[in-house]
DNA sequence: ATGTGATATGTTAGTGCTAACATCGTCACG
DNA sequence: CGTGACGATGTTAGCACTAACATATCACAT
């Protein structure tokens, strides 16, 4: 591997001058810059990252940890993060934790071991608190995105207005005449799940409807778990609308219903958070809450960069971004505003 | 940041002994191991990655470069790569090039600068050759996946059998009575595009059908570009089946057709490479070629690890994995075999 | 002529870690 | 009881780079 001293020898200067040409060209005379650049060009010099990182104490790399890289919501978050990082001269690397705390822990080590300058993390669940708790020991900058951890209030986060948005979504469904509602939630150790449940319950309470645990799936994993919907909820309890906590879950429910001969949304309505159908294959017949995923990634990264630069001056920053109800089944004129 | 010497002081040994406890515990007596481990625990020691990488000349990190992280095909490749990497004690990081050669170039530098031990790359297009050409200078291990580059035959790759599979898919469509075919391809500077086109043409020729450039979209980017299909191909040329080069494109076409009132597959059939509809929202009415995405990621990573370990002994390795035609519109008994 | 300050470049030391060699006991065996 | 081998630990040097300080050169004012 070509190193600084090789370039230096070829250009007839010291290593330090070469280093300066790269990092502080204003401190070097015009013609030595040219000579050194020529030598670098000829030798195809690329600096040694680890050596540079060791000397400088930084890598100019940020990591984004997401629980599920296949979910378009997170890839949109990633895009927002990437754009900010790139503009600031940082690289962004993606790490997929696959909702696995063990894998998450492994990737989190990268920040403590100084292989990245900071992390934007969408945690697996609240139990990740144990892992995140150790980061401040080494003053490692972290910003949570989408999912927060109540027990760690000193951590910065950028999340959606889950309680309010889900409350409004349920309000909307009730307004449209749906009073027999079924719910599909996920792991309640995840903050967004709890918040969305809370919003639902607030709406129900305000409309004098009771919360029925028997019409709520909380830990559905395998396709078989969903069978309750078509075996019980609809035939026996006459459920007319189902709220699924996220886009992928909603798509599952949609498919299940259609494959059982139900028409969506005429027989049973499905709604959720995040676009379950970016290509409108379902003709957009699924009203959903559009979270500002891109801005979540964007803002979280901006905040992370400020942490890195400011080295711990400012107080904790908690951002809650507003979401937006989208229902494409409405006619264009009455359609709830949407963009992007 | 806690360093080796801090642990050493606390445990009453030299730094080297601590290093040995971490890397070669068999060279250290049982009770010093315990003492050192206790000190590491108490101080929450984590090694400094850059320092370690500098001393060792390796990072135990692999990078996967993909052009589009939102495509489920690539996330499946990533999963395959991840599993192999993890089992081998490597971390895998994902880098999204977004089909942008500039961004790709930027990420490729990470390997030359020794921030990763090797790369699995799905290139933007053949022009990436210029960037990849420089990697052998520093003996950086690279394996191409999915997309190869004809001008760089010395690079290892793991790809699908694009020519054969697309030939078979077209054969299949013709067998089902479709003779008026429309095609949607992408950038022909990408190997998979050219190979799939070649397969199509071979099938057409064998069935004495002519290739009609006016029934082929090659650089469709914006939704408006697709309008030709509903404005011209179907009404004027009576196209009854459309082959889209990949899943996302097919989903676009599907949506376009449905929104124009066509029934798929009864009025117009759509087919493509890679599952356009993992959740069967279209009820699986899109026959497609299933490429072994997981195995591509898996095999490419295995090959990469061999390159890293073997340090350039073996010859070039080119793997071409077989694909499989899937048509869910058939009844289960006649259904073309599928698994996973 | 001499000091002053600016500019350009070189030298030294330090970043945290590990391989390779050095040292020091200790124990077995002739 | 000497010696040779081995196990456990320490010392040294080097990985490629940069900050900080040191030096050299020159222009210009005094």
mmCIF file of C-alpha atoms in Angstrom, chain A residues 69-70, chain B residues 64-81 94 99 121-123 144-147 158-162 190 192 196 245-249 272-278 288-298 321-323 340:
data_model
loop_
_atom_site.group_PDB
_atom_site.id
_atom_site.type_symbol
_atom_site.label_atom_id
_atom_site.label_comp_id
_atom_site.label_asym_id
_atom_site.label_seq_id
_atom_site.Cartn_x
_atom_site.Cartn_y
_atom_site.Cartn_z
ATOM 1 C CA UNK A 69 -34.085 -2.529 6.292
ATOM 2 C CA UNK A 70 -36.806 -4.055 4.126
ATOM 3 C CA UNK B 64 -22.094 -4.422 0.594
ATOM 4 C CA UNK B 65 -22.716 -1.786 -2.044
ATOM 5 C CA UNK B 66 -26.140 -1.874 -3.644
ATOM 6 C CA UNK B 67 -27.692 0.506 -6.127
ATOM 7 C CA UNK B 68 -31.106 0.539 -4.481
ATOM 8 C CA UNK B 69 -31.643 -0.447 -0.916
ATOM 9 C CA UNK B 70 -35.418 -0.086 -1.276
ATOM 10 C CA UNK B 71 -35.602 -3.023 -3.660
ATOM 11 C CA UNK B 72 -36.483 -6.225 -1.766
ATOM 12 C CA UNK B 73 -34.224 -8.119 -4.120
ATOM 13 C CA UNK B 74 -31.180 -6.336 -2.751
ATOM 14 C CA UNK B 75 -32.309 -6.508 0.844
ATOM 15 C CA UNK B 76 -32.546 -10.254 0.388
ATOM 16 C CA UNK B 77 -29.041 -10.298 -1.042
ATOM 17 C CA UNK B 78 -28.008 -8.307 2.008
ATOM 18 C CA UNK B 79 -29.547 -10.834 4.324
ATOM 19 C CA UNK B 80 -27.591 -13.644 2.710
ATOM 20 C CA UNK B 81 -24.394 -11.666 2.936
ATOM 21 C CA UNK B 94 -24.675 -1.600 3.831
ATOM 22 C CA UNK B 99 -27.497 4.169 -8.893
ATOM 23 C CA UNK B 121 -20.562 -4.785 -5.042
ATOM 24 C CA UNK B 122 -23.591 -4.561 -7.226
ATOM 25 C CA UNK B 123 -22.372 -1.866 -9.569
ATOM 26 C CA UNK B 144 -19.409 -8.487 -7.854
ATOM 27 C CA UNK B 145 -22.944 -9.629 -7.265
ATOM 28 C CA UNK B 146 -25.969 -9.648 -9.578
ATOM 29 C CA UNK B 147 -24.352 -7.272 -12.047
ATOM 30 C CA UNK B 158 -21.931 -14.241 -8.501
ATOM 31 C CA UNK B 159 -24.846 -13.534 -10.793
ATOM 32 C CA UNK B 160 -28.092 -15.050 -12.071
ATOM 33 C CA UNK B 161 -28.597 -16.889 -15.323
ATOM 34 C CA UNK B 162 -30.227 -13.880 -16.905
ATOM 35 C CA UNK B 190 -26.191 -2.625 -16.833
ATOM 36 C CA UNK B 192 -28.524 -7.750 -16.359
ATOM 37 C CA UNK B 196 -32.261 -10.251 -20.297
ATOM 38 C CA UNK B 245 -36.979 -6.181 -16.466
ATOM 39 C CA UNK B 246 -37.414 -6.101 -12.683
ATOM 40 C CA UNK B 247 -39.928 -6.239 -9.874
ATOM 41 C CA UNK B 248 -40.289 -2.539 -9.191
ATOM 42 C CA UNK B 249 -40.800 -1.776 -12.828
ATOM 43 C CA UNK B 272 -40.725 -9.804 -14.719
ATOM 44 C CA UNK B 273 -37.625 -10.805 -12.777
ATOM 45 C CA UNK B 274 -37.783 -11.002 -8.993
ATOM 46 C CA UNK B 275 -40.913 -11.052 -6.907
ATOM 47 C CA UNK B 276 -42.826 -7.834 -7.552
ATOM 48 C CA UNK B 277 -45.322 -8.582 -4.866
ATOM 49 C CA UNK B 278 -43.942 -10.361 -1.808
ATOM 50 C CA UNK B 288 -41.931 -13.951 -12.511
ATOM 51 C CA UNK B 289 -38.425 -15.348 -12.516
ATOM 52 C CA UNK B 290 -37.294 -15.997 -8.987
ATOM 53 C CA UNK B 291 -33.600 -15.355 -8.690
ATOM 54 C CA UNK B 292 -31.799 -16.872 -5.723
ATOM 55 C CA UNK B 293 -31.122 -13.492 -4.139
ATOM 56 C CA UNK B 294 -30.271 -14.864 -0.719
ATOM 57 C CA UNK B 295 -27.790 -17.312 -2.195
ATOM 58 C CA UNK B 296 -26.269 -14.619 -4.331
ATOM 59 C CA UNK B 297 -25.450 -12.628 -1.225
ATOM 60 C CA UNK B 298 -24.383 -15.750 0.568
ATOM 61 C CA UNK B 321 -26.888 -19.315 -10.188
ATOM 62 C CA UNK B 322 -29.999 -20.814 -11.697
ATOM 63 C CA UNK B 323 -33.329 -19.074 -11.413
ATOM 64 C CA UNK B 340 -38.520 -20.466 0.175
#
